[in-house]
GROMACS .gro file of C-alpha atoms in nm:
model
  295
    1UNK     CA    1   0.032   0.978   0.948
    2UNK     CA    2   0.098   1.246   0.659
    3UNK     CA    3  -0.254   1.333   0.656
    4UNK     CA    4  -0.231   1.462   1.049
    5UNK     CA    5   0.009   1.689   0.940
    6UNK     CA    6  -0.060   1.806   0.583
    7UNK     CA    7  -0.365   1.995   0.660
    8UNK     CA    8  -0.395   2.164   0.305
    9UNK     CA    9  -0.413   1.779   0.175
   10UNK     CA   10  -0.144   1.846  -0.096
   11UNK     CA   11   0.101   1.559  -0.060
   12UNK     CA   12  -0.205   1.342  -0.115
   13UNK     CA   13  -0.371   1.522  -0.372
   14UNK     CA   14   0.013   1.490  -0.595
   15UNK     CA   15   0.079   1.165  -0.486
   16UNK     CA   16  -0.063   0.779  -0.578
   17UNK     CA   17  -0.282   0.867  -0.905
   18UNK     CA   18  -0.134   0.571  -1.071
   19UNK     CA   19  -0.196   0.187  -0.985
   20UNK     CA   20   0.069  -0.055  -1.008
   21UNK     CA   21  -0.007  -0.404  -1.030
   22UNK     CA   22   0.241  -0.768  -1.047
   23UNK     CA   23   0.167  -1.023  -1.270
   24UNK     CA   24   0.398  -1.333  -1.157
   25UNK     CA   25   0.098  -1.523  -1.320
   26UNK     CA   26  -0.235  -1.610  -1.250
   27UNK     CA   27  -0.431  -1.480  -1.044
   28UNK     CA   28  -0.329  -1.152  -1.116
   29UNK     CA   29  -0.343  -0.955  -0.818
   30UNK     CA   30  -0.323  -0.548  -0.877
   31UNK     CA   31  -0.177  -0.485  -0.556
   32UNK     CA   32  -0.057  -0.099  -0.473
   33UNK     CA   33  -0.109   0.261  -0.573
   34UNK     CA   34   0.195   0.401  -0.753
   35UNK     CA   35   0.372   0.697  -0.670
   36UNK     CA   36   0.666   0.834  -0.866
   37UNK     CA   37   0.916   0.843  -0.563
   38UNK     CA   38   0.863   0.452  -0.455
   39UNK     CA   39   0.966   0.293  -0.814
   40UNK     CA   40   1.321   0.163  -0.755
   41UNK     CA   41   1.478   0.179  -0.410
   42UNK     CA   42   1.136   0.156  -0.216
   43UNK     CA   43   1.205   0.414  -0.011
   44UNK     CA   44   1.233   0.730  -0.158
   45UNK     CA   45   0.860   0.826  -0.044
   46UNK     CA   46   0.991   0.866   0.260
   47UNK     CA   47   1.331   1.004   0.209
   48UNK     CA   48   1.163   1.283   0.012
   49UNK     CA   49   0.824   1.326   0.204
   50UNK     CA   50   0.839   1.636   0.367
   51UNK     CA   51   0.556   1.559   0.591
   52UNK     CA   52   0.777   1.229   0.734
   53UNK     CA   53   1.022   1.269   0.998
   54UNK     CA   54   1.271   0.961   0.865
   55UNK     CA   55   1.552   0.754   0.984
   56UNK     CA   56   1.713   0.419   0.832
   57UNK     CA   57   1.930   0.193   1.060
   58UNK     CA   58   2.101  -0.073   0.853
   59UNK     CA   59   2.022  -0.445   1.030
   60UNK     CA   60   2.383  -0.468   1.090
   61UNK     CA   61   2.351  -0.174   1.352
   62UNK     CA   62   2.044  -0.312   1.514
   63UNK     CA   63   2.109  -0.667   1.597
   64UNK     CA   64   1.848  -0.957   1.660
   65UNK     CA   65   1.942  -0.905   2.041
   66UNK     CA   66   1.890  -0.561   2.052
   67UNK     CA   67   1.548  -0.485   1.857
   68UNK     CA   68   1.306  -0.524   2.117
   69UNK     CA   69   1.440  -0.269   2.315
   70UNK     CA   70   1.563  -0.029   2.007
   71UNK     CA   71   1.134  -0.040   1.900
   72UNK     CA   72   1.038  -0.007   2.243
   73UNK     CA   73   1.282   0.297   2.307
   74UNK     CA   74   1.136   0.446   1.955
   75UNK     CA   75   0.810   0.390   1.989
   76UNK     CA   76   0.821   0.541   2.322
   77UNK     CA   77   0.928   0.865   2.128
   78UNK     CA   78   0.665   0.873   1.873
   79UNK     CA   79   0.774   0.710   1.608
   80UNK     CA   80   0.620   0.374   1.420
   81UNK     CA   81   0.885   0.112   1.323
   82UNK     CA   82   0.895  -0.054   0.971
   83UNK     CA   83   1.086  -0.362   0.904
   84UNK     CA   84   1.127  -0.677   0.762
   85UNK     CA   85   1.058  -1.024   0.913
   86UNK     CA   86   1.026  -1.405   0.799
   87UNK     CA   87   0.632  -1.437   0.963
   88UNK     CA   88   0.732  -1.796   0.973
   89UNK     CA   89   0.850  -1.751   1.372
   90UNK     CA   90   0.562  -1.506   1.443
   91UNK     CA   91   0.258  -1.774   1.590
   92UNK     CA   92  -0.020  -1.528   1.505
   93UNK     CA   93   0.033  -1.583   1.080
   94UNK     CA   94   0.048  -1.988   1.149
   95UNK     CA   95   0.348  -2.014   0.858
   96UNK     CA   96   0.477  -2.315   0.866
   97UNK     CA   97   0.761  -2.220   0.605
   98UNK     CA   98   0.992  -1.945   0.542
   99UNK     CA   99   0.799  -1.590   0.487
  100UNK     CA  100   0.954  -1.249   0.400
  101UNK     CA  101   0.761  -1.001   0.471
  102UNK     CA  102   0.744  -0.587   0.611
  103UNK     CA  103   0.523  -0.512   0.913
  104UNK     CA  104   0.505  -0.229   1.084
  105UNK     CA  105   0.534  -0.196   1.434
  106UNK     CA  106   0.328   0.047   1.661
  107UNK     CA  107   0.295  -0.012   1.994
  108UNK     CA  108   0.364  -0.229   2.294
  109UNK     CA  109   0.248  -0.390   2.625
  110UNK     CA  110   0.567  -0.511   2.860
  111UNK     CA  111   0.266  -0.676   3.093
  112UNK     CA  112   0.237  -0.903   2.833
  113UNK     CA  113   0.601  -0.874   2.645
  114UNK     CA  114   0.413  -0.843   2.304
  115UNK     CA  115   0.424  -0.575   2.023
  116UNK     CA  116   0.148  -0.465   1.773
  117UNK     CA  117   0.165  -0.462   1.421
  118UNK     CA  118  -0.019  -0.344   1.138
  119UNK     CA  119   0.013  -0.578   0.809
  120UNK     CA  120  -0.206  -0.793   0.525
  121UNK     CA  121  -0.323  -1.075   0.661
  122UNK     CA  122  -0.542  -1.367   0.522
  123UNK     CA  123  -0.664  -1.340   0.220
  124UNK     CA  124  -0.498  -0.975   0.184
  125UNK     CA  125  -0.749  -0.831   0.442
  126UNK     CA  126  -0.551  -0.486   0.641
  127UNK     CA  127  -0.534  -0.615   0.992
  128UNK     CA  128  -0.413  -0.340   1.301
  129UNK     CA  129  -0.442  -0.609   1.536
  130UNK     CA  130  -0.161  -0.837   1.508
  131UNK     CA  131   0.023  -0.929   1.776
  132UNK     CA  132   0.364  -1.090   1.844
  133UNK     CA  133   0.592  -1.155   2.136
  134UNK     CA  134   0.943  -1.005   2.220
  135UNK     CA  135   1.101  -1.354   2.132
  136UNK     CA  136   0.860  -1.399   1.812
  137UNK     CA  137   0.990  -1.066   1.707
  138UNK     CA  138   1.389  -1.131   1.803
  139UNK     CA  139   1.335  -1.446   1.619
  140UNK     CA  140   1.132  -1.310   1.274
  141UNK     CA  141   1.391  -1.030   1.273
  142UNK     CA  142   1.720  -1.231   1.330
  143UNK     CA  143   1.593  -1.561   1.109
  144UNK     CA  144   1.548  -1.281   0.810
  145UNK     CA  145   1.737  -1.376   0.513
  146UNK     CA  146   1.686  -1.020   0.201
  147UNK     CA  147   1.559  -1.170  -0.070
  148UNK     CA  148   1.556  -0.896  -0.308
  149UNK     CA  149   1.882  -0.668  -0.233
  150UNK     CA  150   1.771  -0.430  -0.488
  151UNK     CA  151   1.572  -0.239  -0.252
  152UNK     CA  152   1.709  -0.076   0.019
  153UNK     CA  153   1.429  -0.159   0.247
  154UNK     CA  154   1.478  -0.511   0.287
  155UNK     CA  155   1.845  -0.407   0.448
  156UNK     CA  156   1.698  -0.162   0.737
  157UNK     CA  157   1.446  -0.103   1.004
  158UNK     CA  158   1.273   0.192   0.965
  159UNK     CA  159   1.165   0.530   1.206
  160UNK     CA  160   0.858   0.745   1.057
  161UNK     CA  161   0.709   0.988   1.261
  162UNK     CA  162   0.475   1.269   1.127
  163UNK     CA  163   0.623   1.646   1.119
  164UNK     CA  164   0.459   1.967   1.050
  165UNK     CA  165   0.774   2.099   0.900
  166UNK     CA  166   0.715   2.089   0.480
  167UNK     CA  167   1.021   2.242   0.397
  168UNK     CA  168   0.850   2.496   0.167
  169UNK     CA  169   0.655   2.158  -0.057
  170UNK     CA  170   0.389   2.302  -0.342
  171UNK     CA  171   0.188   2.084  -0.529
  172UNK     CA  172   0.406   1.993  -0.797
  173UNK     CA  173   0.166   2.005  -1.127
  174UNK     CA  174   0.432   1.875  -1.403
  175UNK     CA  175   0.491   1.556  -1.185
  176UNK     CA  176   0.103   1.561  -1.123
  177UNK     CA  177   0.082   1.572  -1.484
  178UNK     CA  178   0.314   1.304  -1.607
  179UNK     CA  179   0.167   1.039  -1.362
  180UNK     CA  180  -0.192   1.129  -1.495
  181UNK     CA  181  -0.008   1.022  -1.881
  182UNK     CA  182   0.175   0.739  -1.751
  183UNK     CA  183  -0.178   0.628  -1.626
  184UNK     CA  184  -0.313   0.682  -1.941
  185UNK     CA  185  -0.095   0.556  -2.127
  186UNK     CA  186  -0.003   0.234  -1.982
  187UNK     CA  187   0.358   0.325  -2.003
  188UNK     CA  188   0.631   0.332  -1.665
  189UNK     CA  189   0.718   0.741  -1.805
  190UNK     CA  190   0.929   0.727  -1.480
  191UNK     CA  191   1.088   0.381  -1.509
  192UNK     CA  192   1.013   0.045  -1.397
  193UNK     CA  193   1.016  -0.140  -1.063
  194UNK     CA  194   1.211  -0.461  -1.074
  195UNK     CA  195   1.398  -0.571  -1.392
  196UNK     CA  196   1.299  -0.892  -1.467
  197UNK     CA  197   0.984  -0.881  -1.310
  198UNK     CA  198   0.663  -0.790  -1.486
  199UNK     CA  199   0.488  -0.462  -1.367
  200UNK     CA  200   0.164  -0.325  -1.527
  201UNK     CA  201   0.042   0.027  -1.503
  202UNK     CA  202  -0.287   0.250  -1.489
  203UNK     CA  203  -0.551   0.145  -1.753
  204UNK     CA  204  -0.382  -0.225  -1.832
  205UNK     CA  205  -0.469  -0.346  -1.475
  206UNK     CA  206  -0.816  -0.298  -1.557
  207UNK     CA  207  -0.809  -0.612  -1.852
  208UNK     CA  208  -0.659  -0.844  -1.567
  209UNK     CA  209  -0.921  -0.740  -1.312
  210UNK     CA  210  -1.196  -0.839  -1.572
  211UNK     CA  211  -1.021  -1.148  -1.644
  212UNK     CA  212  -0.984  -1.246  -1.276
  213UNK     CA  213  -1.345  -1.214  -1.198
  214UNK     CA  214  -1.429  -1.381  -1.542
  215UNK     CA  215  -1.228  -1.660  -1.362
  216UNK     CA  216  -1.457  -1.709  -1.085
  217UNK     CA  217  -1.756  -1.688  -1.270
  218UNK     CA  218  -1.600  -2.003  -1.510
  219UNK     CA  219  -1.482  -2.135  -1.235
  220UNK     CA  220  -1.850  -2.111  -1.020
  221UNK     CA  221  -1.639  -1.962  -0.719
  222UNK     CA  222  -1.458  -2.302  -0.716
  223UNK     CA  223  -1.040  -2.368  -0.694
  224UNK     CA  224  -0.933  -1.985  -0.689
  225UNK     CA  225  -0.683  -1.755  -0.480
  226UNK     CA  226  -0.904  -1.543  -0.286
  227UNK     CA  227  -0.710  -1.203  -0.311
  228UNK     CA  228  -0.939  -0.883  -0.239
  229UNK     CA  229  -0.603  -0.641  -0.229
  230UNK     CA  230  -0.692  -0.573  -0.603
  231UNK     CA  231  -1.058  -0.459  -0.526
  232UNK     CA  232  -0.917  -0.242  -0.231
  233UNK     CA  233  -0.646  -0.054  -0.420
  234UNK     CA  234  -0.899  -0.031  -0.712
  235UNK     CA  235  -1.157   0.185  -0.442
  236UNK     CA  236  -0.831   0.343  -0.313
  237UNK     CA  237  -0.735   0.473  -0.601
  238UNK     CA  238  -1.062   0.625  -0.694
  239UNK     CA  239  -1.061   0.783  -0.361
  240UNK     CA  240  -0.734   0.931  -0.429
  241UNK     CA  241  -0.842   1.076  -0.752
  242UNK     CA  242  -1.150   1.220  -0.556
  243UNK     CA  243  -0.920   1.377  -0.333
  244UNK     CA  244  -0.703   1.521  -0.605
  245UNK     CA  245  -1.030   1.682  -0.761
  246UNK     CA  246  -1.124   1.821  -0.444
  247UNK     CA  247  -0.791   1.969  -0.401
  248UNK     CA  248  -0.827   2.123  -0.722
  249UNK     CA  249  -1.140   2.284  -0.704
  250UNK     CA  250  -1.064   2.417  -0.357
  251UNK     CA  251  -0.806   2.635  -0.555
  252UNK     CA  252  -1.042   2.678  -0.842
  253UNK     CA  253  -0.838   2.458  -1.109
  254UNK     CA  254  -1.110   2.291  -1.230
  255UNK     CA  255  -1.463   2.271  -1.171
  256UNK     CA  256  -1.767   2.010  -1.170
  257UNK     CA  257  -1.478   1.683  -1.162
  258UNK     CA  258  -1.513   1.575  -0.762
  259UNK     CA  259  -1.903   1.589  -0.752
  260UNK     CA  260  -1.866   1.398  -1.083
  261UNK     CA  261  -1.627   1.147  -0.958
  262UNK     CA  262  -1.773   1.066  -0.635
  263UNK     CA  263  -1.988   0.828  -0.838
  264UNK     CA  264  -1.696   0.671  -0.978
  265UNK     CA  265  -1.565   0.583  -0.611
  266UNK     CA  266  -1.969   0.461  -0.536
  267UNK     CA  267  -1.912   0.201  -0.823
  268UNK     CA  268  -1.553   0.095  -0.704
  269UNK     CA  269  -1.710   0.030  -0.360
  270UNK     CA  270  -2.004  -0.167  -0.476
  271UNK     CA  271  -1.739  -0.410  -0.693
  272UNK     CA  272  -1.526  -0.428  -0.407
  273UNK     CA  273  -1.801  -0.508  -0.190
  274UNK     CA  274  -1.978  -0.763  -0.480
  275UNK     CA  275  -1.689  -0.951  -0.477
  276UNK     CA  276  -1.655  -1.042  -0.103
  277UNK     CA  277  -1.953  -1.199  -0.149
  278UNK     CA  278  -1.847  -1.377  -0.405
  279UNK     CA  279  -1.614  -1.526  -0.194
  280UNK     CA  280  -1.808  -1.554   0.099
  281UNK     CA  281  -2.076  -1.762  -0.102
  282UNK     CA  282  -2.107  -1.759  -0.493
  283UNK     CA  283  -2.406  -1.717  -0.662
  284UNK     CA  284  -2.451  -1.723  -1.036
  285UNK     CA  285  -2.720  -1.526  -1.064
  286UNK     CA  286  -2.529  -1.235  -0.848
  287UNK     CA  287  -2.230  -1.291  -1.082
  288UNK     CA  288  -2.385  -1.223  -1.447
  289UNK     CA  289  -2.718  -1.103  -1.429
  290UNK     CA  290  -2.724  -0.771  -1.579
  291UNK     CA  291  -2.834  -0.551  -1.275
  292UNK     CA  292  -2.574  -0.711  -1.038
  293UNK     CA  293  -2.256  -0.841  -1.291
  294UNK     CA  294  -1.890  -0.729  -1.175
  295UNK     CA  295  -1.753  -0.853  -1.463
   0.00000   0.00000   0.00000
């Protein structure tokens, strides 16, 4: 959405050059790119984006009974609809159990009374082509119970929209800078995400990718969590970087980095794409011989 609208590239070249990962405990799954407006609330990216066009409506104000027709009515205007759901009463997840979780809704069909989502599916995998009905989505929205009120997105449905209107937004290089340190450096320079919880930054995700794939290799692709979000937002990142580069040499910053760092994103894809078939169907050999090891 931002990039239809931010033609120059800049919110994405200042933005997500820092990866955040969760370690609940094992597997560890590295599972987002960072940026310094998303740490606490979860929501500031978009209450600060100037490329966004942004409304919150707290749940209490949009009732099980009327959010079919409140997305429907939005949509209709051009705007996608974040929110929170327990996928538990949606029949394409096939939860048998209570499940938080934010999807975002995009379209419709009143032929067939169902809406489209975009969310992670099995095994992590981005899927566009979810679907759910208008009483699967009354009853996900209505059965949700907030499970973390410490972020102000599990108490809303959301509005996005992209806008041309920046409001006067330049690269901003001393925030650029501080998220290449905090990167660096391992350390949350902007603060945390969830006290309590354990949060890892920049080069520390790397040692828990390592160990994860030394994992399957001990465990001969056997008794594992199949999880390929951390290979994704590893290639993500490095396509983010590439973009930054880019950015910078279109300006004349600095020179030689994007042509250099293209090969970096090559090497991200071909572990990514090592890995899948790893879990399609290991191989030893694949695993740890020296001209195809990921670990």
């Amino acid at each position: 959405m931002i990039d239809a609208v931010d033609k120059e590239g800049i919110w994405l070249a200042a933005n997500y050059n820092n990866i955040i990962g969760y370690k609940p405990g094992a597997p560890f799954c590295l599972y987002e790119l960072s940026i310094v407006q998303n740490r606490e609330c979860g929501l500031n990216m978009f209450y600060q984006c100037p490329f966004l066009d942004f409304y919150k409506y707290r749940r209490a104000e949009v009732i099980a009974d009327t959010v079919t027709s409140f997305i429907r009515q939005y949509i209709e205007e051009g705007y996608y609809a974040p929110l929170n759901i327990d996928r538990g009463y949606l029949g394409f997840y096939g939860i048998g159990h209570r499940s938080n979780h934010e999807v975002m809704v995009y379209g419709y069909d009143d032929a067939k009374e169902e809406f489209l989502l975009c969310d992670n599916a099995l095994n992590g995998k981005y899927r566009t082509d979810i679907c759910c009905t208008y009483e699967e989505m009354r009853a996900g929205y209505g059965h949700y119970v907030p499970d973390n009120v410490k972020l102000d997105l599990h108490d809303g449905i959301l509005l996005i929209a992209p806008t041309e209107d920046r409001f006067e937004y330049e690269f901003p290089v001393r925030v650029f800078e501080a998220q290449i340190r905090e990167y660096l450096n391992i350390a949350p320079t902007f603060g945390g995400r969830e006290r309590g919880e354990e949060w890892i930054y920049g080069f520390e995700n790397y040692r828990y990718l390592t160990t994860y794939v030394d994992g399957i290799i001990r465990a001969k692709g056997k008794d594992f969590k199949k999880d390929i979000r951390c290979f994704c937002a590893l290639l993500d990142h490095k396509k983010g970087l590439c973009h930054t580069f880019a950015y910078f040499e279109k300006y004349r910053e600095v020179e030689e980095f994007w042509e250099r760092y293209t090969r970096i994103v090559e090497k991200a894809f071909i572990i990514r794409n090592k890995v899948l078939k790893l879990y399609v169907e290991y191989k030893e050999e694949a695993a740890i011989s020296p001209s195809g090891s990921i670990a």
